[in-house]
Amino acid sequence: MKEYDHKKIEAKWQKIWEKAGIYKSRENAKKPKKYVLDMFPYPSGDGLHVGHPKGYIATDVFSRHARMQGHEVLHPMGWDAFGLPAENFAIKNKMHPRKAVERNIKRFKEQLKMIGLDYDWSREINTTDPDFYKWTQWIFLKLYEKGLAYESYEPINWCPTCQTGLSNEDLEGNACERCGTIVEKRPMRQWILKITDYAERLLEDLALLPQWQEHIKESQRNWIGKSEGAEIDFPLEFQTKDGPKPNYLILHGWYKESSSGAFIPWLKTTLMAKGFDVQAPDLPNPETPMEVEQVNKVLENCTINEHTIIIGHSLGGTVAMKVLEKINKPIAGLVLVAPAMNPSVPGAKSRPFWKTFDWNIDYKRIKRLAGFVAVLCDLQEGEPRVPYLRDIASKLEVSLTEGDARERHFFGREEPMILSAITAHLTVFTTRADTLYGAIYLVLSPEHPWITLAIDKNHDVLKNKEEVKKYVVKASKKTEIERQENKDKTGIKLEGIEAINPATREKIPVYVADYVLANYGTGAIMAVPAHDERDFEFAKKFDIPIKEVIEPLSIQMTDTDALRPDLPLEDRNGVAAVVKHWEKNEYLCLSWKQQPIRAFVTGGIEPQEDPIETAKREIEEETGYMSAELVKPLGGRVHAQFYTVAKGKNRFGHYIPLLFKLKDSTRQEVSEYEKNQHDATWVKADEVAKFINRGDMLEVWNRVKGEVVYTGKGILANSGEFDGLDNEQAKSKITEVFGRKKTTFKLRDWVFSRQRYWGEPIPIIHCGKCGIVPVPEKDLPVKLPDVKNYKPTGTGESPLAAIEKWVNVKCPKCKGKAKRETNTMPQWAGSSWYYLRYMDPENKKALVSAKKEKYWAPVDLYVGGAEHATRHLIYARFWHKFLFDIGLVTTLEPFTRLISVGLIQAEDGRKMSKRYGNVINPDDIVEKYGADTLRVYEMFMGPFTDAIAWNTNSMIGARRFLERVWRLQEKCRTSDVLHGDIEKLLHRTIKKVGEDIEAFKFNTAISSMMIFVNAAEKGGITTQQYGTFLKLLAPFAPHMAEDLWVASGEKKSVHISPWPLYDDAHLHDEIVTMVVQVGGKVRGQMQVSASIAEDEARSQAEKLVSKWLEGKRVVKVVFVPKRLINFVIAD
RNA sequence: GCCGGAGUGGCGGAAUGGUCUACGCGCACGACUCAAAAUCGUGUGGGCGCAAGCCCUUGUGGGUUCAAGUCCCACCUCCGGCACCA
């Protein structure tokens, strides 16, 4: 027999397979497809370490198994080569990134090939290849076309080391994920992708992914961070220097109805009730409106001055702007409520006023004349109005105010959104609308627009403007790390302005503080210190007295006193008395005897009894102590729902918590009845919390300790008409009355610009005349120019900006002078869609042909690192859904099944890294032990998704196993007069290995093959059985399996041979071992027929364990066929 | 703090509510050898015992069950995600 020479064998077969092209994927309609995908690597300069291939080996095993089962398999590989790491590597090594990438890819590819992976290299892709990134740019253009890519000047995260802006996903805490540098906020021009438009679907559709690991889905849910709450408006009161109140002019927009319709009467009455002057003229000919007629009517009949706020609805919006153009004098404000659409907008419906109105509007002048501008948009209207209004708003340099009108197009009889838009107010977002009555101040984030406006030199509402300004500047300079580490609350009260709590109608102060985040919710909160930890901290610091509005409610769910859902609740008012010892720091507690309750002294208040009297009486009756004196009431009440065993009733108890102290030890005898009810015990102060086991009583104790913030569920108090409601009910009722439902997400829009060289150029041209002009599709790809200096500038400009030849272009629209966009795309762009390109890598006309997409999509199995849960995997799902919406792909989700690889750590248990000098190189392992050994070991190490330390010692086991398989070829015999058991075991092994590969349980698959080999060595094996076994081995050790397979006389490759089938008949034993137990303990075993009857088994078993049955009474016999028989005996 | 996941020999780890510790590493002893390595064989959770055997054991404490590593409750520890997100 030849020695097992892995080097020879592996080199030989790798060459032969490549030549024969057995791993080539074809669109073969006759076969079911299987698309198996690895997260493609970024080809780093360091090459692979043994941890990297683990996932690739797993998909390799999986895909080989699928191929043998008759699937047409797509298992491709490519390179994610754009981005910072590649560029930084290039700079460090003074090598052009393109050169560096080429070199690194070559090295990576060699290493991967050496492991014997079954990739179809003819489909190799590279994100830096212009033929590839042409389509990345194409997708960007489509996103732009659909309004999902926009320019913004908002401050973004800037990494000073990498010298580029970053997205939220690129951060680890407050540091750059790449280099660990703390990021700063920097305002700059950015391209942003509107991923937030897909937030809801990205969240919802996780439900379509049962084959994703829960922790990945959970991470995504966390990241998207949906919370449902309410927006509530708090009107503001402040005094302006010049006194007069604004007056309102309402211009309606119906051309079919008179102005008596819809919201106008309501708005008029409401404003007048507040003491404002309101004009709402009837506009002539609403059926067939004419501009001149309508505008003249307004000019002739209405008073317009610098205090006027004009509100124009629908066509009235246009009339309003025309009026303003004509009078050409400043007014206080202009509010456009769903203004009418310019007929030139594609998709706009034909209207009778199109021809009678002039649609050229001087937006610049309007903006100049109006003190403030707001554009309101009803989101129910959708396209094309929403994008049109967004455009109008941007021309007027304001952001669009979006929301749901009561009725479409603001046709409701009441439209509160309009009211809040025209009166001074602050809007807060809260998930605790139920605590509105406890909102005793507001807090704005330092970046809140209202603050920005108020500290402007032209405004003088704030009395302490300079102080506020200082604070805002200081907050903006505070690094994120300072905010993180030092969570001490800081802030400043805004003097001269007050808000009105819409529920209590009380005036409350307004603060600015940096514990409120600008980019979450509305950037403003209502503070409820009694029910929010952070607000409480702040209130403590500023000496704001708190107001409790939720009284704790605890519902007993477990134990014998758990609430019985079938019984009604019976209310009872009572007291809960905390009694302090006369000298020690101990408190009097009761443990109940019939129920597992440990609490304070409690009791029901009798009619006409004073609670304090009740408490004193109960203390005497229940504990005998007679000298209790009230220290103080602890405030409010606590509530509990539970079942009383003694009374057989559900109780809803309402307790007034009171604190007492005993003057001395005077004590009387406790009655027999009370003695039987409970024991009184003195408990040390620091052990009380542990001793007490009822939720409501713990809340009482918290009050004793002064921990008054309560965030749990409860009953409303101090909340007017809502008193007594359960807080969940109150939430929706209060929202209905004082606010509106609102859903908020933590997910931010995707900052898509990088100020670096090595990325896909963003295919946009900036023209002085036409503004932003997308590069025409036919001009794609916009190639990244070759340059000498690709180092980042650090100025917020990409190095591309310096290449004049490339930057200066003709505008595709007007042919005038224009400049290219010089920002590049982030690293995650190419990886957001690359999996589609493997399906059709050569296609020149389309990203992927419909036919091929239909055949291969979706990816059946996707394997990669868990660190991509909230980056790549969210981005890719977003782009995929977008491509679905524009009809390019046919599946809602790109990846059906996702499995994350568990890290291979170094032998010392740390991360494998050059820095620690603990890297194991796969080249060395392959050289010394062979690729097959490496493969078998990595799959055998443990559960695939677990992180496990590499152990070269342990790896020897894998090598030994293969050597034993090798030697087994000598032991094969042709006759089958062998141990019949080996055939049985073989069939079980076929079943186990197949199922385990499917389930990614490679370690147990290998273990079962080891068991088979052990048995075969002992019992012998036929040539045919050995051949079948080699097929099982083939996915794991492809080289050895192939060599042995061909050596046995086979002509075709084992890797395209059919996977063996198992015969059910071999899975069942006729003779089984049954365990005999006495009292649950194993006392014997017996070999019996699998079909043995219970009686028969019992009598056999009785004999076997007679020793243990002697003198015992058998109460019951448990018989589990084929497994066990248990004699249950009496004690 | 909140949300996920996990705690089993000396080590990596097996185990549809039914004999806990499969398989592998390591270790001990034996065979082969002058010897060593390699290979093969036997053994290997802990305690008591000469032995037959007995008792204990899946992070801790309770519970359900004839029977719990597995199900339920409380707690402890570790890992991962989010974190001043209202």
XYZ file of N, CA and C in Angstrom, chain A residues 764-918:
465
model
N -22.702 61.834 -10.303
C -23.522 63.046 -10.280
C -22.679 64.189 -10.827
N -23.348 65.129 -11.522
C -22.659 66.316 -12.021
C -23.359 67.551 -11.455
N -22.555 68.506 -11.004
C -23.124 69.737 -10.463
C -22.999 70.835 -11.512
N -24.155 71.382 -11.903
C -24.160 72.418 -12.932
C -24.667 73.714 -12.298
N -23.992 74.803 -12.606
C -24.391 76.090 -12.039
C -25.815 76.462 -12.420
N -26.218 76.048 -13.588
C -27.544 76.402 -14.076
C -28.601 75.384 -13.686
N -28.309 74.115 -13.959
C -29.323 73.068 -13.777
C -29.285 72.432 -12.385
N -28.282 72.789 -11.606
C -28.198 72.184 -10.276
C -27.625 70.781 -10.363
N -28.244 69.861 -9.601
C -27.748 68.481 -9.583
C -28.234 67.748 -10.818
N -27.291 67.221 -11.596
C -27.670 66.474 -12.799
C -27.056 65.085 -12.732
N -27.896 64.060 -12.784
C -27.345 62.705 -12.769
C -26.588 62.409 -14.064
N -25.521 61.652 -13.958
C -24.792 61.231 -15.156
C -25.715 60.325 -15.967
N -25.860 60.596 -17.292
C -26.746 59.743 -18.085
C -26.246 58.300 -18.077
N -27.206 57.386 -18.063
C -26.870 55.965 -17.978
C -25.838 55.527 -18.995
N -25.951 56.101 -20.200
C -25.046 55.659 -21.269
C -23.588 56.034 -20.990
N -23.384 57.012 -20.084
C -22.017 57.426 -19.774
C -21.390 56.621 -18.627
N -22.136 55.659 -18.099
C -21.593 54.832 -17.025
C -20.641 53.795 -17.608
N -19.647 53.339 -16.899
C -19.282 53.792 -15.558
C -18.525 55.108 -15.573
N -18.702 55.862 -14.473
C -17.818 56.996 -14.265
C -16.569 56.403 -13.643
N -15.513 56.341 -14.458
C -14.321 55.625 -13.991
C -13.523 56.448 -12.993
N -12.992 55.751 -12.030
C -12.111 56.373 -11.062
C -10.812 56.694 -11.779
N -10.427 57.974 -11.827
C -9.234 58.323 -12.599
C -7.965 57.832 -11.904
N -6.970 57.541 -12.706
C -5.691 57.165 -12.124
C -4.970 58.423 -11.709
N -4.487 58.450 -10.505
C -3.809 59.654 -10.032
C -2.553 59.279 -9.294
N -1.705 60.283 -9.151
C -0.476 60.037 -8.395
C -0.764 60.187 -6.909
N -1.484 61.256 -6.578
C -1.724 61.511 -5.161
C -3.151 61.150 -4.776
N -3.274 60.063 -4.074
C -4.611 59.628 -3.671
C -4.797 59.763 -2.174
N -3.867 60.446 -1.524
C -3.979 60.632 -0.081
C -5.160 61.543 0.254
N -5.821 61.281 1.386
C -6.957 62.127 1.747
C -6.510 63.555 2.040
N -7.370 64.492 1.743
C -7.019 65.894 1.939
C -7.318 66.355 3.351
N -8.316 65.730 3.960
C -8.685 66.119 5.313
C -9.525 67.383 5.378
N -9.811 67.952 4.230
C -10.556 69.200 4.221
C -12.040 68.959 4.056
N -12.420 67.718 3.891
C -13.820 67.447 3.588
C -14.013 67.303 2.088
N -12.931 67.512 1.341
C -12.973 67.298 -0.103
C -12.237 66.006 -0.399
N -12.705 65.280 -1.377
C -12.000 64.075 -1.784
C -10.773 64.465 -2.601
N -9.746 63.622 -2.633
C -8.577 63.923 -3.470
C -8.954 64.074 -4.940
N -10.096 63.553 -5.303
C -10.537 63.654 -6.694
C -10.753 65.112 -7.116
N -11.079 65.952 -6.116
C -11.396 67.351 -6.422
C -10.214 68.064 -7.070
N -9.014 67.568 -6.819
C -7.821 68.230 -7.340
C -7.535 67.866 -8.796
N -8.218 66.872 -9.324
C -7.934 66.424 -10.693
C -8.829 67.179 -11.660
N -8.353 68.310 -12.080
C -9.224 69.199 -12.857
C -9.729 68.566 -14.138
N -8.847 67.836 -14.769
C -9.232 67.215 -16.040
C -10.460 66.312 -15.882
N -10.486 65.700 -14.742
C -11.581 64.753 -14.493
C -12.813 65.489 -13.968
N -12.573 66.476 -13.130
C -13.670 67.166 -12.451
C -14.496 68.017 -13.418
N -13.822 68.729 -14.290
C -14.544 69.645 -15.173
C -15.172 68.904 -16.351
N -16.478 69.015 -16.429
C -17.210 68.332 -17.507
C -18.285 69.269 -18.055
N -18.870 68.848 -19.133
C -20.014 69.573 -19.686
C -21.264 69.066 -18.986
N -22.198 69.970 -18.732
C -23.465 69.543 -18.143
C -24.223 68.719 -19.175
N -24.649 67.529 -18.796
C -25.376 66.685 -19.761
C -26.685 67.318 -20.226
N -27.207 68.272 -19.412
C -28.501 68.861 -19.758
C -28.302 70.074 -20.663
N -27.550 71.063 -20.168
C -27.458 72.323 -20.891
C -26.136 72.485 -21.633
N -25.262 71.504 -21.482
C -23.956 71.512 -22.149
C -23.043 72.646 -21.649
N -23.468 73.305 -20.578
C -22.635 74.364 -20.013
C -21.533 73.776 -19.139
N -20.766 74.675 -18.505
C -19.682 74.229 -17.634
C -20.264 73.598 -16.375
N -19.657 72.495 -15.991
C -20.140 71.808 -14.793
C -18.995 71.029 -14.166
N -19.249 70.558 -12.925
C -18.212 69.797 -12.223
C -18.759 68.464 -11.742
N -17.875 67.484 -11.726
C -18.276 66.177 -11.219
C -18.357 66.176 -9.696
N -19.230 65.368 -9.189
C -19.240 65.052 -7.759
C -17.909 64.362 -7.449
N -17.255 64.803 -6.369
C -15.943 64.222 -6.086
C -15.938 63.280 -4.889
N -17.053 63.176 -4.181
C -17.124 62.181 -3.112
C -17.219 60.785 -3.719
N -16.745 59.819 -2.985
C -16.881 58.438 -3.434
C -17.840 57.698 -2.519
N -18.177 56.475 -2.929
C -19.132 55.701 -2.134
C -18.410 54.959 -1.011
N -19.147 54.591 0.036
C -18.527 53.862 1.142
C -18.240 52.415 0.751
N -17.461 51.777 1.584
C -17.074 50.393 1.343
C -18.265 49.459 1.161
N -19.380 49.813 1.770
C -20.517 48.879 1.789
C -21.356 48.915 0.522
N -20.994 49.791 -0.415
C -21.834 49.938 -1.606
C -21.837 48.666 -2.442
N -20.648 48.232 -2.866
C -20.561 47.067 -3.746
C -21.132 45.817 -3.113
N -20.890 45.675 -1.790
C -21.347 44.454 -1.130
C -22.861 44.444 -0.924
N -23.505 45.585 -1.194
C -24.955 45.631 -1.000
C -25.728 44.934 -2.113
N -25.006 44.575 -3.167
C -25.737 43.903 -4.260
C -24.934 42.833 -4.978
N -23.655 42.622 -4.597
C -22.738 41.767 -5.360
C -23.269 40.370 -5.633
N -24.075 39.866 -4.671
C -24.574 38.490 -4.811
C -25.428 38.312 -6.056
N -25.972 39.434 -6.578
C -26.795 39.340 -7.794
C -25.914 39.172 -9.032
N -24.719 39.751 -8.961
C -23.856 39.749 -10.135
C -23.281 38.362 -10.429
N -23.079 37.567 -9.390
C -22.569 36.206 -9.611
C -23.505 35.405 -10.519
N -24.769 35.772 -10.497
C -25.753 35.032 -11.286
C -25.515 35.251 -12.769
N -24.905 36.388 -13.089
C -24.790 36.777 -14.502
C -23.602 37.741 -14.650
N -22.388 37.261 -14.358
C -21.264 38.189 -14.184
C -20.811 38.900 -15.455
N -21.152 38.356 -16.626
C -20.622 38.931 -17.863
C -21.594 39.903 -18.523
N -22.796 39.988 -18.000
C -23.843 40.744 -18.673
C -23.469 42.222 -18.883
N -23.475 42.650 -20.141
C -23.107 44.030 -20.456
C -24.334 44.947 -20.446
N -25.517 44.348 -20.623
C -26.715 45.168 -20.801
C -27.479 45.402 -19.514
N -27.317 44.494 -18.599
C -28.096 44.634 -17.372
C -27.279 44.148 -16.191
N -27.705 44.578 -15.052
C -27.074 44.180 -13.806
C -27.151 42.656 -13.670
N -28.323 42.143 -14.006
C -28.521 40.700 -14.060
C -29.716 40.479 -14.983
N -29.673 39.439 -15.788
C -30.818 39.213 -16.673
C -31.973 38.629 -15.871
N -33.165 38.963 -16.302
C -34.363 38.512 -15.590
C -34.390 36.989 -15.511
N -33.940 36.366 -16.578
C -33.999 34.912 -16.648
C -33.076 34.273 -15.605
N -31.858 34.781 -15.564
C -30.896 34.195 -14.627
C -31.267 34.512 -13.179
N -31.781 35.719 -12.966
C -32.213 36.070 -11.620
C -33.301 35.111 -11.179
N -34.206 34.834 -12.113
C -35.324 33.961 -11.781
C -34.839 32.553 -11.423
N -33.807 32.113 -12.152
C -33.303 30.758 -11.895
C -32.580 30.677 -10.543
N -31.679 31.630 -10.288
C -30.799 31.475 -9.124
C -31.326 32.082 -7.820
N -32.088 33.172 -7.925
C -32.490 33.876 -6.702
C -33.536 33.074 -5.934
N -33.588 33.222 -4.625
C -32.660 33.975 -3.788
C -31.465 33.110 -3.385
N -30.538 33.716 -2.644
C -29.429 32.962 -2.073
C -30.019 31.995 -1.049
N -29.728 30.704 -1.216
C -30.318 29.720 -0.312
C -29.594 29.659 1.028
N -28.276 29.864 0.955
C -27.504 29.786 2.187
C -26.424 30.859 2.143
N -26.337 31.635 3.206
C -25.357 32.717 3.262
C -24.585 32.568 4.564
N -23.268 32.504 4.455
C -22.444 32.268 5.633
C -21.392 33.360 5.765
N -21.252 33.905 6.943
C -20.231 34.940 7.155
C -20.176 35.369 8.599
N -19.403 36.400 8.848
C -19.174 36.840 10.216
C -20.363 37.561 10.820
N -20.581 37.334 12.113
C -21.708 37.946 12.810
C -21.544 39.458 12.921
N -20.304 39.950 12.731
C -20.074 41.394 12.872
C -20.802 42.187 11.790
N -21.325 41.484 10.785
C -22.027 42.201 9.725
C -23.520 42.362 9.963
N -23.976 41.917 11.128
C -25.411 41.901 11.405
C -26.068 43.252 11.179
N -25.414 44.317 11.630
C -26.063 45.615 11.517
C -25.395 46.502 10.476
N -24.513 45.964 9.686
C -23.921 46.797 8.646
C -24.352 46.241 7.303
N -23.447 45.400 6.762
C -23.699 44.816 5.456
C -25.107 44.224 5.324
N -25.548 43.483 6.329
C -26.814 42.776 6.172
C -28.029 43.700 6.168
N -27.917 44.853 6.803
C -29.024 45.800 6.740
C -28.976 46.547 5.409
N -27.771 46.961 5.023
C -27.629 47.667 3.747
C -28.091 46.790 2.575
N -27.641 45.545 2.578
C -27.980 44.652 1.461
C -29.482 44.403 1.407
N -30.095 44.261 2.565
C -31.550 44.045 2.576
C -32.270 45.293 2.046
N -31.735 46.454 2.415
C -32.314 47.718 1.942
C -32.229 47.805 0.419
N -31.047 47.598 -0.143
C -30.897 47.700 -1.604
C -31.735 46.641 -2.317
N -31.772 45.470 -1.734
C -32.546 44.405 -2.364
C -34.021 44.784 -2.441
N -34.532 45.332 -1.361
C -35.945 45.724 -1.348
C -36.197 46.837 -2.365
N -35.231 47.736 -2.473
C -35.359 48.783 -3.481
C -35.367 48.176 -4.885
N -34.445 47.247 -5.141
C -34.382 46.608 -6.460
C -35.660 45.810 -6.729
N -36.240 45.290 -5.671
C -37.527 44.609 -5.813
C -38.600 45.622 -6.243
N -38.585 46.780 -5.603
C -39.595 47.803 -5.902
C -39.503 48.299 -7.343
N -38.290 48.329 -7.901
C -38.189 48.781 -9.288
C -38.208 47.597 -10.258
N -38.552 46.434 -9.722
C -38.817 45.291 -10.594
C -37.602 44.534 -11.094
N -36.475 44.755 -10.458
C -35.259 44.105 -10.941
C -35.037 42.723 -10.352
N -35.495 42.544 -9.133
C -35.396 41.217 -8.528
C -36.798 40.774 -8.127
N -36.944 39.464 -7.955
C -38.293 38.931 -7.759
C -38.541 38.436 -6.348
N -37.527 38.566 -5.486
C -37.741 38.089 -4.117
C -37.712 39.271 -3.150
N -38.481 39.139 -2.073
C -38.543 40.224 -1.095
C -37.271 40.315 -0.274
N -36.655 39.175 -0.065
C -35.444 39.139 0.748
C -34.335 38.466 -0.049
N -33.094 38.928 0.121
C -32.000 38.353 -0.668
C -31.485 37.010 -0.150
N -31.493 36.817 1.170
C -30.831 35.647 1.735
C -31.807 34.825 2.557
N -32.121 33.635 2.070
C -33.119 32.814 2.751
C -32.622 32.300 4.096
N -31.385 31.813 4.080
C -30.862 31.228 5.319
C -29.515 31.875 5.619
N -29.343 32.292 6.834
C -28.107 32.974 7.205
C -27.499 32.303 8.430
N -26.214 31.975 8.318
C -25.537 31.367 9.466
C -24.237 32.116 9.699
N -23.987 32.478 10.941
C -22.737 33.190 11.193
C -21.662 32.241 11.710
N -20.454 32.452 11.233
C -19.317 31.600 11.618
C -18.867 31.963 13.018
N -18.563 30.962 13.813
C -17.917 31.222 15.092
C -16.439 31.418 14.859
N -15.912 32.406 15.531
C -14.500 32.752 15.371
C -13.586 31.592 15.774
N -12.466 31.461 15.077
C -11.416 30.588 15.600
C -10.413 31.477 16.315
N -10.275 31.247 17.609
C -9.326 32.048 18.375
C -7.957 31.395 18.327
N -6.951 32.159 18.759
C -5.605 31.593 18.810
C -5.521 30.595 19.956
N -4.442 29.843 20.004
C -4.312 28.815 21.045
C -4.346 29.397 22.442
N -3.949 30.673 22.547
C -3.975 31.321 23.861
C -5.354 31.877 24.214
N -6.344 31.633 23.355
C -7.702 32.071 23.643
C -7.985 33.502 23.205
N -6.939 34.213 22.755
C -7.168 35.579 22.302
C -7.508 35.583 20.824
N -7.773 36.775 20.323
C -8.030 36.916 18.898
C -6.738 36.621 18.145
N -6.850 35.951 17.010
C -5.649 35.700 16.231
C -5.247 37.012 15.551
N -4.042 37.474 15.837
C -3.641 38.763 15.291
C -2.135 38.870 15.227
N -1.675 39.558 14.192
C -0.245 39.772 14.019
C 0.334 40.457 15.251
N -0.529 41.330 15.824
C -0.102 42.094 16.991
C 0.326 41.191 18.148
N -0.391 40.085 18.342
C -0.069 39.182 19.450
C 0.923 38.090 19.041
N 1.221 38.029 17.772
C 2.149 37.004 17.305
C 1.635 35.589 17.488
N 0.308 35.433 17.433
C -0.271 34.108 17.675
C -1.013 33.559 16.462
